[in-house]
PDB file of N, CA and C in Angstrom:
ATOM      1  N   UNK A   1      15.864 -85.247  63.711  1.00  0.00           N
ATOM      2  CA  UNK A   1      16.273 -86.147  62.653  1.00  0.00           C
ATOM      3  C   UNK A   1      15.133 -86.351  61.639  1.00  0.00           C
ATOM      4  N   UNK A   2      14.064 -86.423  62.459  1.00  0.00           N
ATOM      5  CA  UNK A   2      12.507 -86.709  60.886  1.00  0.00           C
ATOM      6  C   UNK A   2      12.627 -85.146  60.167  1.00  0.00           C
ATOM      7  N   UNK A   3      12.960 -83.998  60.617  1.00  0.00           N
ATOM      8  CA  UNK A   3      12.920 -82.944  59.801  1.00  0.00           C
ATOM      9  C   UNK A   3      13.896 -83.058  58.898  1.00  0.00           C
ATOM     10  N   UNK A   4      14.881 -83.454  58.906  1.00  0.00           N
ATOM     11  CA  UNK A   4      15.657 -84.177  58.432  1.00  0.00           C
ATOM     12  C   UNK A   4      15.818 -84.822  56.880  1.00  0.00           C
ATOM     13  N   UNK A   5      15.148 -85.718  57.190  1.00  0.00           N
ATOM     14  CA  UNK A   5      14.711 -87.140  56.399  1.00  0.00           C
ATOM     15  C   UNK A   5      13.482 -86.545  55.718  1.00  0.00           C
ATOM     16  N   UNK A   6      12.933 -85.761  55.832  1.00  0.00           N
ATOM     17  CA  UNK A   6      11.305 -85.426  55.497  1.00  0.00           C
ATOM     18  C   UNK A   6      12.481 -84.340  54.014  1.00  0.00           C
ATOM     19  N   UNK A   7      13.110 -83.755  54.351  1.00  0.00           N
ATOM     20  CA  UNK A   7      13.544 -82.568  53.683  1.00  0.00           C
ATOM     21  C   UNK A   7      14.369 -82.992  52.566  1.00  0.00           C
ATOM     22  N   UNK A   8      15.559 -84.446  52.541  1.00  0.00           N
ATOM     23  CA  UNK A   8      15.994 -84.761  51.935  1.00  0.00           C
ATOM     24  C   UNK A   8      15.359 -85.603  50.975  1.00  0.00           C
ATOM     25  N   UNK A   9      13.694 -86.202  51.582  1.00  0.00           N
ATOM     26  CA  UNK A   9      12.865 -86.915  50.888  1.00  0.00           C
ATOM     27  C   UNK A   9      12.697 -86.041  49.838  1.00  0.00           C
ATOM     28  N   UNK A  10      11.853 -84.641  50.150  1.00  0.00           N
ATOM     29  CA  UNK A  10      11.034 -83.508  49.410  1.00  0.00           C
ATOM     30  C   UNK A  10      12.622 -83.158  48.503  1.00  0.00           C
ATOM     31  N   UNK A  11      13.677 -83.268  48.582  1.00  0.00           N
ATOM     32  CA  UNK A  11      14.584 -83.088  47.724  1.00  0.00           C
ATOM     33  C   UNK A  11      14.715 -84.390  46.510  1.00  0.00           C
ATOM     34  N   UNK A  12      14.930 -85.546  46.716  1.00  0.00           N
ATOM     35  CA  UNK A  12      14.512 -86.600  46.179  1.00  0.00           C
ATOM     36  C   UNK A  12      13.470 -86.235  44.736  1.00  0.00           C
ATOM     37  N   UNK A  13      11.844 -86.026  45.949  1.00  0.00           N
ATOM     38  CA  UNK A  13      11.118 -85.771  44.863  1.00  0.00           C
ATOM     39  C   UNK A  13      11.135 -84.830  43.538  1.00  0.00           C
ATOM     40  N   UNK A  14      12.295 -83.457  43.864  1.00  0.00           N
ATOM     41  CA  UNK A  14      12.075 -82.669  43.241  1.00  0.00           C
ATOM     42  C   UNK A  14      13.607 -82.909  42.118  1.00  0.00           C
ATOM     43  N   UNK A  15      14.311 -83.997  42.438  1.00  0.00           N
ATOM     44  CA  UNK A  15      15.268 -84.564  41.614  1.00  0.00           C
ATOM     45  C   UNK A  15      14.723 -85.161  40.801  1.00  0.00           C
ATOM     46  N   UNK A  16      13.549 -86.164  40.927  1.00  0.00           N
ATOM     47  CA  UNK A  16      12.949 -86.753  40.335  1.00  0.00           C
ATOM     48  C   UNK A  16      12.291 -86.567  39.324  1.00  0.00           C
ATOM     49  N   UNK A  17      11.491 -84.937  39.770  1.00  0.00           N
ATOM     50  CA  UNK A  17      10.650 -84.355  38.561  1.00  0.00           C
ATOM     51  C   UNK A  17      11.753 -83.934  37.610  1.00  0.00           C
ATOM     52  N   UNK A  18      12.429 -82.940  38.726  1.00  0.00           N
ATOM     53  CA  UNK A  18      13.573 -82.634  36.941  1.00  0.00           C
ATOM     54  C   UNK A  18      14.067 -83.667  35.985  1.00  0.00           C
ATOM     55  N   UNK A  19      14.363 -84.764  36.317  1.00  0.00           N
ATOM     56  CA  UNK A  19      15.198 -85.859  35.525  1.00  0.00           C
ATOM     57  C   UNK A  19      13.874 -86.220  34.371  1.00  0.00           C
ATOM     58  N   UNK A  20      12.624 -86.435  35.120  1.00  0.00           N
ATOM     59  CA  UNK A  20      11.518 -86.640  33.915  1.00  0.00           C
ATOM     60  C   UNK A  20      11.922 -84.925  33.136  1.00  0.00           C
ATOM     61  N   UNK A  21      11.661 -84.062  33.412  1.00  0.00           N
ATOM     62  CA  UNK A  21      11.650 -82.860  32.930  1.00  0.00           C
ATOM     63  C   UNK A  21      12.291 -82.932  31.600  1.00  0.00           C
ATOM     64  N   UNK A  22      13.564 -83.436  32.163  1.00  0.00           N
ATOM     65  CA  UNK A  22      14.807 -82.839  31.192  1.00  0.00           C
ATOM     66  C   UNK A  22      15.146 -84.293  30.451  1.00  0.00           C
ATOM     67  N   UNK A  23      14.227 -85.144  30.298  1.00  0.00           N
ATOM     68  CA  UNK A  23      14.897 -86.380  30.090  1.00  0.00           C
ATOM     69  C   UNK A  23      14.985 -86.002  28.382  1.00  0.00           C
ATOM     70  N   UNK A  24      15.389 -86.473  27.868  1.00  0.00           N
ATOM     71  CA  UNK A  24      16.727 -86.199  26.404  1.00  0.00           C
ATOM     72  C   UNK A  24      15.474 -86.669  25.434  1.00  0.00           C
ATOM     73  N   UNK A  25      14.478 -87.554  25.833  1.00  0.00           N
ATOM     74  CA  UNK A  25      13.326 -88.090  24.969  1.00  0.00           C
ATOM     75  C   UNK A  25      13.081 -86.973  24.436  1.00  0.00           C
ATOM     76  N   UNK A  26      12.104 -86.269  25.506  1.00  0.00           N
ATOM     77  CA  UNK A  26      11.159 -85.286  25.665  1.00  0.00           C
ATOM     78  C   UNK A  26      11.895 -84.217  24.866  1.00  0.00           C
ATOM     79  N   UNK A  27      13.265 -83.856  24.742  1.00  0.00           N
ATOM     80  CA  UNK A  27      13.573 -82.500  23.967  1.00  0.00           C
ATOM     81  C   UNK A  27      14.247 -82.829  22.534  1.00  0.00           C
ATOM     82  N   UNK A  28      14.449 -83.872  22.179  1.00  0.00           N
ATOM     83  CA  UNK A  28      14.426 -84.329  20.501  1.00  0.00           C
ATOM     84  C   UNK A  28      13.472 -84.869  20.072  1.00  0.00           C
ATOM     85  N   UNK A  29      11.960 -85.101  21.248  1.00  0.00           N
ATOM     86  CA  UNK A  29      10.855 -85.336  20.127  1.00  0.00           C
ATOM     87  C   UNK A  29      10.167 -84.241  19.894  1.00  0.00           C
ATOM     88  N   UNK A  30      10.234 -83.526  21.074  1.00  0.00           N
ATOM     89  CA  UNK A  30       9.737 -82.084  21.092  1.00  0.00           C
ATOM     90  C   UNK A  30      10.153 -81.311  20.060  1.00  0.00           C
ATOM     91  N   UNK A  31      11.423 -81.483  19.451  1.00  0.00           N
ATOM     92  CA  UNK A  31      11.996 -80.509  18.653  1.00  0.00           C
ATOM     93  C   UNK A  31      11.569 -81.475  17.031  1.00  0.00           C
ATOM     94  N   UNK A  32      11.713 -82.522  16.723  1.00  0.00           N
ATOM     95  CA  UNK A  32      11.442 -83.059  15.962  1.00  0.00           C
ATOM     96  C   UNK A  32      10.169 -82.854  15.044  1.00  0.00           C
ATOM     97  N   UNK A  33       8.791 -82.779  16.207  1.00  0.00           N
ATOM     98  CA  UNK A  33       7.841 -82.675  16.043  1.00  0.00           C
ATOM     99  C   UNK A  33       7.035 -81.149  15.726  1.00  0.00           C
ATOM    100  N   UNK A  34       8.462 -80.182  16.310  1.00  0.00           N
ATOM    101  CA  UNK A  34       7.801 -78.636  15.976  1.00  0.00           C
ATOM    102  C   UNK A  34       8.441 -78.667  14.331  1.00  0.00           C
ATOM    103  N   UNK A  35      10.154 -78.882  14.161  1.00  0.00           N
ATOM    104  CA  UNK A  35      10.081 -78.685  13.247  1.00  0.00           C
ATOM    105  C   UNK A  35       9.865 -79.317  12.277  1.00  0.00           C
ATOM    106  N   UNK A  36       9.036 -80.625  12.099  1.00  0.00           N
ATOM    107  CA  UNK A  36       8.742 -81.627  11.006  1.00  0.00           C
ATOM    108  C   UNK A  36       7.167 -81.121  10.677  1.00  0.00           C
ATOM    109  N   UNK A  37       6.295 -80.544  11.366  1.00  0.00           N
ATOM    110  CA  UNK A  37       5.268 -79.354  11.255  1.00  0.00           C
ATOM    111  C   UNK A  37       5.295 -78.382  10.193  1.00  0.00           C
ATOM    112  N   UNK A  38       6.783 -77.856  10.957  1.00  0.00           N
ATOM    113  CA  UNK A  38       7.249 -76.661   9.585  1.00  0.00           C
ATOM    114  C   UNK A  38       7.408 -77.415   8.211  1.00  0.00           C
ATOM    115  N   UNK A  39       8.405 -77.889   8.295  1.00  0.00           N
ATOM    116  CA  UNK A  39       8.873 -78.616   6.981  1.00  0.00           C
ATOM    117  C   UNK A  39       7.794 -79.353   6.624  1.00  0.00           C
ATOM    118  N   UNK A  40       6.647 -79.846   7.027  1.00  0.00           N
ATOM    119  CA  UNK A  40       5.610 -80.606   6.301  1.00  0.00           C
ATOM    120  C   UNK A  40       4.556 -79.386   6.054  1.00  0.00           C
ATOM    121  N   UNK A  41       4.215 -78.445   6.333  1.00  0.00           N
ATOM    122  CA  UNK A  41       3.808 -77.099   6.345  1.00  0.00           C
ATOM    123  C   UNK A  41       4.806 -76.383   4.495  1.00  0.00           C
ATOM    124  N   UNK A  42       5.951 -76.746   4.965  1.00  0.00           N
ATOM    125  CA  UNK A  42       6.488 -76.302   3.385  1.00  0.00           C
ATOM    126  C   UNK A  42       6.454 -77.126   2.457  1.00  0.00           C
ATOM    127  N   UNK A  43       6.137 -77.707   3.006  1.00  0.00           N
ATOM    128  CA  UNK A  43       5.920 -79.691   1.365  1.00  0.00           C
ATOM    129  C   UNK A  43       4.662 -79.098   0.896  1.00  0.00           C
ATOM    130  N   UNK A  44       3.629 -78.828   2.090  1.00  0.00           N
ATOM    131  CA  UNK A  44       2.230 -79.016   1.684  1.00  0.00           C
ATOM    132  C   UNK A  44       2.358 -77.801   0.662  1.00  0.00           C
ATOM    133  N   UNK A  45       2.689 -76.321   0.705  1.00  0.00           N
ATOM    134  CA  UNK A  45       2.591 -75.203   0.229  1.00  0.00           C
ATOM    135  C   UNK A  45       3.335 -75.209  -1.143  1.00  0.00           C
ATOM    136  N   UNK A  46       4.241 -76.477  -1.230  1.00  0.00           N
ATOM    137  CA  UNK A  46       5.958 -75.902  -2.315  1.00  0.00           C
ATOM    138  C   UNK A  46       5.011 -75.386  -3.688  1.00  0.00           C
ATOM    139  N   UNK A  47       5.362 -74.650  -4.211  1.00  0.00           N
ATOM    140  CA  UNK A  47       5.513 -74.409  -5.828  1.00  0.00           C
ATOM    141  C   UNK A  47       6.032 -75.334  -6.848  1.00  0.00           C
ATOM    142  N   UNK A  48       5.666 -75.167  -8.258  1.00  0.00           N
ATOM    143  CA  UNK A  48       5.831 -75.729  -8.914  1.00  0.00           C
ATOM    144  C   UNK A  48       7.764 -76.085  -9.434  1.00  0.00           C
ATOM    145  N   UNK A  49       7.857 -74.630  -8.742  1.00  0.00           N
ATOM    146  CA  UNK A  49       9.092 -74.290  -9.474  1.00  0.00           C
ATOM    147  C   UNK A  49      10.285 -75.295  -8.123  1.00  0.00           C
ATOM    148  N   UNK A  50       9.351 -75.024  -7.097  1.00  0.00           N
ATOM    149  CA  UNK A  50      10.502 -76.087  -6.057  1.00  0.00           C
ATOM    150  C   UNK A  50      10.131 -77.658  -6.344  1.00  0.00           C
ATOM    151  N   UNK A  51       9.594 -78.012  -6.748  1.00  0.00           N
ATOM    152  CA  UNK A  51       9.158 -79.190  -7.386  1.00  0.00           C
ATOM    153  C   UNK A  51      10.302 -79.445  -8.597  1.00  0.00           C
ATOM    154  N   UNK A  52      10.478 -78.836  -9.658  1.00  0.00           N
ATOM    155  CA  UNK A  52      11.377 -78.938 -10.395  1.00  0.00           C
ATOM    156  C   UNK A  52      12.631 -79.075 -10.548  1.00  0.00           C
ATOM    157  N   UNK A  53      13.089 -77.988  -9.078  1.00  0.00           N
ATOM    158  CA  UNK A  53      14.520 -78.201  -8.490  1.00  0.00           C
ATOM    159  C   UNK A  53      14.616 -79.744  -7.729  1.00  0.00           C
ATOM    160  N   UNK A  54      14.021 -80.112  -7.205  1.00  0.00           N
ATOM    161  CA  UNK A  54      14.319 -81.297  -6.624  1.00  0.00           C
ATOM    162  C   UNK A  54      13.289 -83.240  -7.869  1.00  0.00           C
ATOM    163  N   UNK A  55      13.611 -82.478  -8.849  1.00  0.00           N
ATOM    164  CA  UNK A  55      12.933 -83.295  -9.685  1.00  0.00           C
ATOM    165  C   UNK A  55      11.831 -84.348  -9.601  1.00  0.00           C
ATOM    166  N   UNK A  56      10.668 -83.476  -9.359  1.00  0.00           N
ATOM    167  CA  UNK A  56       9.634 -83.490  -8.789  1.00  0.00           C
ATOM    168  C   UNK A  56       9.018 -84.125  -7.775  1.00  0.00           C
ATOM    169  N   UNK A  57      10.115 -84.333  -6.771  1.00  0.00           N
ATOM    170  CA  UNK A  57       9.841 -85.005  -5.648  1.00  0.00           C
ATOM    171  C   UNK A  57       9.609 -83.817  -4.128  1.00  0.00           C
ATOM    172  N   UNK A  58       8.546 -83.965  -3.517  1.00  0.00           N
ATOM    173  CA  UNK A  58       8.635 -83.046  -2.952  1.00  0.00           C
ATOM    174  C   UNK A  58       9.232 -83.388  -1.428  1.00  0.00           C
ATOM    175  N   UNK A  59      10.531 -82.907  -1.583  1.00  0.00           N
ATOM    176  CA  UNK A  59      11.889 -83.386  -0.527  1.00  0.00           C
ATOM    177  C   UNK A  59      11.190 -82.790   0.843  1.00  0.00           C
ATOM    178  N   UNK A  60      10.620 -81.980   1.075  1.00  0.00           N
ATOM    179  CA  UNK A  60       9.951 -81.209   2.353  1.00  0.00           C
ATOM    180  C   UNK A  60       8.738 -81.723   3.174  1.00  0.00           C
ATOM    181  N   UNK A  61       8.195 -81.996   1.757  1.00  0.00           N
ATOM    182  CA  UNK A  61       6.450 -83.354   2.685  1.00  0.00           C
ATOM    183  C   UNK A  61       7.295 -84.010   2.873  1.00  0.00           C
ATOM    184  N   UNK A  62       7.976 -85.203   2.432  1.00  0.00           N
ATOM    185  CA  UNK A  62       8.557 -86.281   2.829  1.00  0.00           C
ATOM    186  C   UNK A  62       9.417 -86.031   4.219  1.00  0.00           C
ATOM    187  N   UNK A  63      10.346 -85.248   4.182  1.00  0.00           N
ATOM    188  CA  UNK A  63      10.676 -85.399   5.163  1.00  0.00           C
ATOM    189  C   UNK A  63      10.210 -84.470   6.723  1.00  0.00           C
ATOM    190  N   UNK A  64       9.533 -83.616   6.378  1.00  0.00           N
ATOM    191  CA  UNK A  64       8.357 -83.230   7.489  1.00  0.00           C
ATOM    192  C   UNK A  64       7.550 -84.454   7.744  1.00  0.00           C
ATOM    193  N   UNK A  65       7.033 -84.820   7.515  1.00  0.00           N
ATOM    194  CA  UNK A  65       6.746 -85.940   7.775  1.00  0.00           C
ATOM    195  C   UNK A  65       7.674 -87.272   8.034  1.00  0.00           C
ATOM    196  N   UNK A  66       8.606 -87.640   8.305  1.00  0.00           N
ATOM    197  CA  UNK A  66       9.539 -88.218   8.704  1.00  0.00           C
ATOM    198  C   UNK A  66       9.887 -87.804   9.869  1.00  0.00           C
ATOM    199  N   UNK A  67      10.271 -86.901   9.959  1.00  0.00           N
ATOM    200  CA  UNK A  67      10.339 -85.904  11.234  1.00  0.00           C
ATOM    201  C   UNK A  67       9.609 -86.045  12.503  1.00  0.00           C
ATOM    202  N   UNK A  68       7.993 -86.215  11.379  1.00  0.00           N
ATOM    203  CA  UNK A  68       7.171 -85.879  12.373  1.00  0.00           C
ATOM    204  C   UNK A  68       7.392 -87.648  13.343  1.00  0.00           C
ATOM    205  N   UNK A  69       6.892 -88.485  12.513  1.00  0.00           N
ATOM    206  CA  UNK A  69       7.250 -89.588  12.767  1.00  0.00           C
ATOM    207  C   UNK A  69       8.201 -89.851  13.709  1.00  0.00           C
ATOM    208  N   UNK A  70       9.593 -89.772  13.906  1.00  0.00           N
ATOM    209  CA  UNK A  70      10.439 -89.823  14.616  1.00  0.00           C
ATOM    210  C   UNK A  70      10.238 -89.185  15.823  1.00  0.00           C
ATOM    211  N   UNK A  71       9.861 -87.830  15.765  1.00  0.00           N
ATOM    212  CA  UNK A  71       9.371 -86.947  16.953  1.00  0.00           C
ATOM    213  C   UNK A  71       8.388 -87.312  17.910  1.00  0.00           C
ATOM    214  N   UNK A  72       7.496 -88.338  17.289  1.00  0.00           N
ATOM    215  CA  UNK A  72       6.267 -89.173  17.773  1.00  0.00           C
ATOM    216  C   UNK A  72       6.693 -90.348  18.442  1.00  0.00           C
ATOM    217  N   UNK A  73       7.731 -91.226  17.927  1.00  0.00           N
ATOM    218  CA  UNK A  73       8.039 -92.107  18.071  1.00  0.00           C
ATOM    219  C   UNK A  73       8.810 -91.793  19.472  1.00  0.00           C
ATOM    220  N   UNK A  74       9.642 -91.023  19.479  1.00  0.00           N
ATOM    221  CA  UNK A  74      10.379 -90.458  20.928  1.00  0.00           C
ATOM    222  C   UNK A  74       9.597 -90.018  21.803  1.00  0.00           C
ATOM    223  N   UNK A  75       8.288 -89.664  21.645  1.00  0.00           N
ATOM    224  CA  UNK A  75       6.909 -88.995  22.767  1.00  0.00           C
ATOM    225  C   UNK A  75       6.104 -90.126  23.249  1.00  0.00           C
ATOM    226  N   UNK A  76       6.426 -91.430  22.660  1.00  0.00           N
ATOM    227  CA  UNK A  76       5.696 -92.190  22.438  1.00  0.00           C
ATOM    228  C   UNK A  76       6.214 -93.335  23.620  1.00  0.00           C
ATOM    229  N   UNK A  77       7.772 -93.164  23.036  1.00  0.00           N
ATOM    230  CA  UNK A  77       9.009 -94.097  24.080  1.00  0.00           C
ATOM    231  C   UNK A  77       8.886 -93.360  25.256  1.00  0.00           C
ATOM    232  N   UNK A  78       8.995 -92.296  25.483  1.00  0.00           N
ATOM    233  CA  UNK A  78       8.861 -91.569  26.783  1.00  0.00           C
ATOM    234  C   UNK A  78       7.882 -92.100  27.461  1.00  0.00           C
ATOM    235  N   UNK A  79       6.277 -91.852  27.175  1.00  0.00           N
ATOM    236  CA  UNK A  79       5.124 -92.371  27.675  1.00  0.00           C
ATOM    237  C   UNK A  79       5.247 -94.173  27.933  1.00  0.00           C
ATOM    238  N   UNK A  80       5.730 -94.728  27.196  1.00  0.00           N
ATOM    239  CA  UNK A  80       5.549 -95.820  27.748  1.00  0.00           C
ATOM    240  C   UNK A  80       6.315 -96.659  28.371  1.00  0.00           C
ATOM    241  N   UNK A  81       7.823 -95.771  28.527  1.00  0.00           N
ATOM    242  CA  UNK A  81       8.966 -96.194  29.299  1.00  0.00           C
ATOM    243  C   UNK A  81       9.341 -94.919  30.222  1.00  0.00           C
ATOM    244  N   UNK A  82       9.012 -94.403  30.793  1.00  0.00           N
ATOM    245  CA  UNK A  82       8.876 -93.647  31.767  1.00  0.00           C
ATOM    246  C   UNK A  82      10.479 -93.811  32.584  1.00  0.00           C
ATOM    247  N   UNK A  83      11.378 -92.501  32.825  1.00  0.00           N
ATOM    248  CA  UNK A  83      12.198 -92.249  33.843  1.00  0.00           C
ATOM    249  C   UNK A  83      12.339 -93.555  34.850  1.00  0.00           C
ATOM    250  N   UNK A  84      12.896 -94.049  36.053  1.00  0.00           N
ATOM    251  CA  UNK A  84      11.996 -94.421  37.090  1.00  0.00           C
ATOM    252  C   UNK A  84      13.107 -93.752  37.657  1.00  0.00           C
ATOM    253  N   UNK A  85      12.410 -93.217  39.058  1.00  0.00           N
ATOM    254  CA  UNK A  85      13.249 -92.502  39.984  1.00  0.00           C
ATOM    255  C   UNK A  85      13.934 -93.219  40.836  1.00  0.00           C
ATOM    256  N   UNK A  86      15.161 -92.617  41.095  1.00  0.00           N
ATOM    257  CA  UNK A  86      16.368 -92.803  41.745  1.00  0.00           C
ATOM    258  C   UNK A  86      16.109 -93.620  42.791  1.00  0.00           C
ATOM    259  N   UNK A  87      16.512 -94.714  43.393  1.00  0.00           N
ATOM    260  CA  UNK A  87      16.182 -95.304  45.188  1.00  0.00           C
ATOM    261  C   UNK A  87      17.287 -95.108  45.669  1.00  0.00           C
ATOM    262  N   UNK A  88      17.104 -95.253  46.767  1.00  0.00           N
ATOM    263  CA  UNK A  88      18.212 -94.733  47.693  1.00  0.00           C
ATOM    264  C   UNK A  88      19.484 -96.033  47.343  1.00  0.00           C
ATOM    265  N   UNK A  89      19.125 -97.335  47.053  1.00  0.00           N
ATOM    266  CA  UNK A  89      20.523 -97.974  46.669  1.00  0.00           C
ATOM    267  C   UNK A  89      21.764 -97.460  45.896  1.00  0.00           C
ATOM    268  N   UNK A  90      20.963 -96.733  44.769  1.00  0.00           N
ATOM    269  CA  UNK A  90      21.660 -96.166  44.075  1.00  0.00           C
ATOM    270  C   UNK A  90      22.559 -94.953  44.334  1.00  0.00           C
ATOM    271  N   UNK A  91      22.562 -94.586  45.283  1.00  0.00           N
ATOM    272  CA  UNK A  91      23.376 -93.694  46.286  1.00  0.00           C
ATOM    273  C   UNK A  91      24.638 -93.793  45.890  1.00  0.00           C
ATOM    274  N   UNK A  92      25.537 -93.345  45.662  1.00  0.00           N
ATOM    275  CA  UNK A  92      26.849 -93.452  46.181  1.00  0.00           C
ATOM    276  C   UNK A  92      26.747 -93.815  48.167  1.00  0.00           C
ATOM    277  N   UNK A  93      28.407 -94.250  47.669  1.00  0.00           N
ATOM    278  CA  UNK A  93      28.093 -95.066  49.315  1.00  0.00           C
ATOM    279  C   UNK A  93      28.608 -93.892  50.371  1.00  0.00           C
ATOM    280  N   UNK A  94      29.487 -92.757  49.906  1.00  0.00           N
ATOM    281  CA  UNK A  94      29.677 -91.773  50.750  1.00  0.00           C
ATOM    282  C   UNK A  94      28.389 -91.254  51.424  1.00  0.00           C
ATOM    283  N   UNK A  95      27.495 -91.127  50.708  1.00  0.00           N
ATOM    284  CA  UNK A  95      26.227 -90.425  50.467  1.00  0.00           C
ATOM    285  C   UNK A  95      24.873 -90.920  51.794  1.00  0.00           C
ATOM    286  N   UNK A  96      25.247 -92.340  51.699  1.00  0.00           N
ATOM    287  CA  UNK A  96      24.518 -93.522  52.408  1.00  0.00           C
ATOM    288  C   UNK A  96      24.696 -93.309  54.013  1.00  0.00           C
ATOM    289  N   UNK A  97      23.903 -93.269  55.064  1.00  0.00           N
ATOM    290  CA  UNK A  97      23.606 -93.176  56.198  1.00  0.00           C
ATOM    291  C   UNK A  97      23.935 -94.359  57.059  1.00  0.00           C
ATOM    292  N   UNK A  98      24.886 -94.666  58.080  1.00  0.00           N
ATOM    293  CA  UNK A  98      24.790 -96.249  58.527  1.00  0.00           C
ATOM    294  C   UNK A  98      23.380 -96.428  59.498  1.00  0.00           C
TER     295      UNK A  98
END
């Protein structure tokens, strides 16, 4: 029975990591932050002539940088609100051992 319990623990843990893994923060700030890089990467570079099309506002710094911001802000919520892993209450009750 402890081989058992030891195995469904080490399963636990490795539920645990994935759920931080994959938590929804981590892959819209992640993505936020690569591409608000780019797009602030094309603000910094624009031409005169893309300047003109958007009447001289440069629509790409601004919002690369917005981006980036938001992307930060979600890396940020992650770090300081952290997953917390599953306890066994939370079980379904089929699931639960008497």
């Amino acid at each position: 029975m402890s081989e058992l319990q030891n195995e469904v623990s080490e399963l636990e843990k490795k539920s645990a990591t994935a759920a931080r893994l994959f938590d929804i923060r981590r892959i819209i700030g992640g993505l936020f932050v690569v591409y608000g890089i780019i797009v602030t990467i094309a603000g910094i570079t624009a031409s005169d002539a893309d300047l003109k099309k958007a009447q001289g506002i440069n629509i790409n710094l601004w919002t690369g940088l917005a981006m980036l911001a938001l992307g930060l802000f979600f890396l940020v919520w992650l770090k300081l609100r952290p997953v917390a892993p599953p306890t066994p209450d939370d079980a379904p009750a089929e699931q639960r051992t008497p």
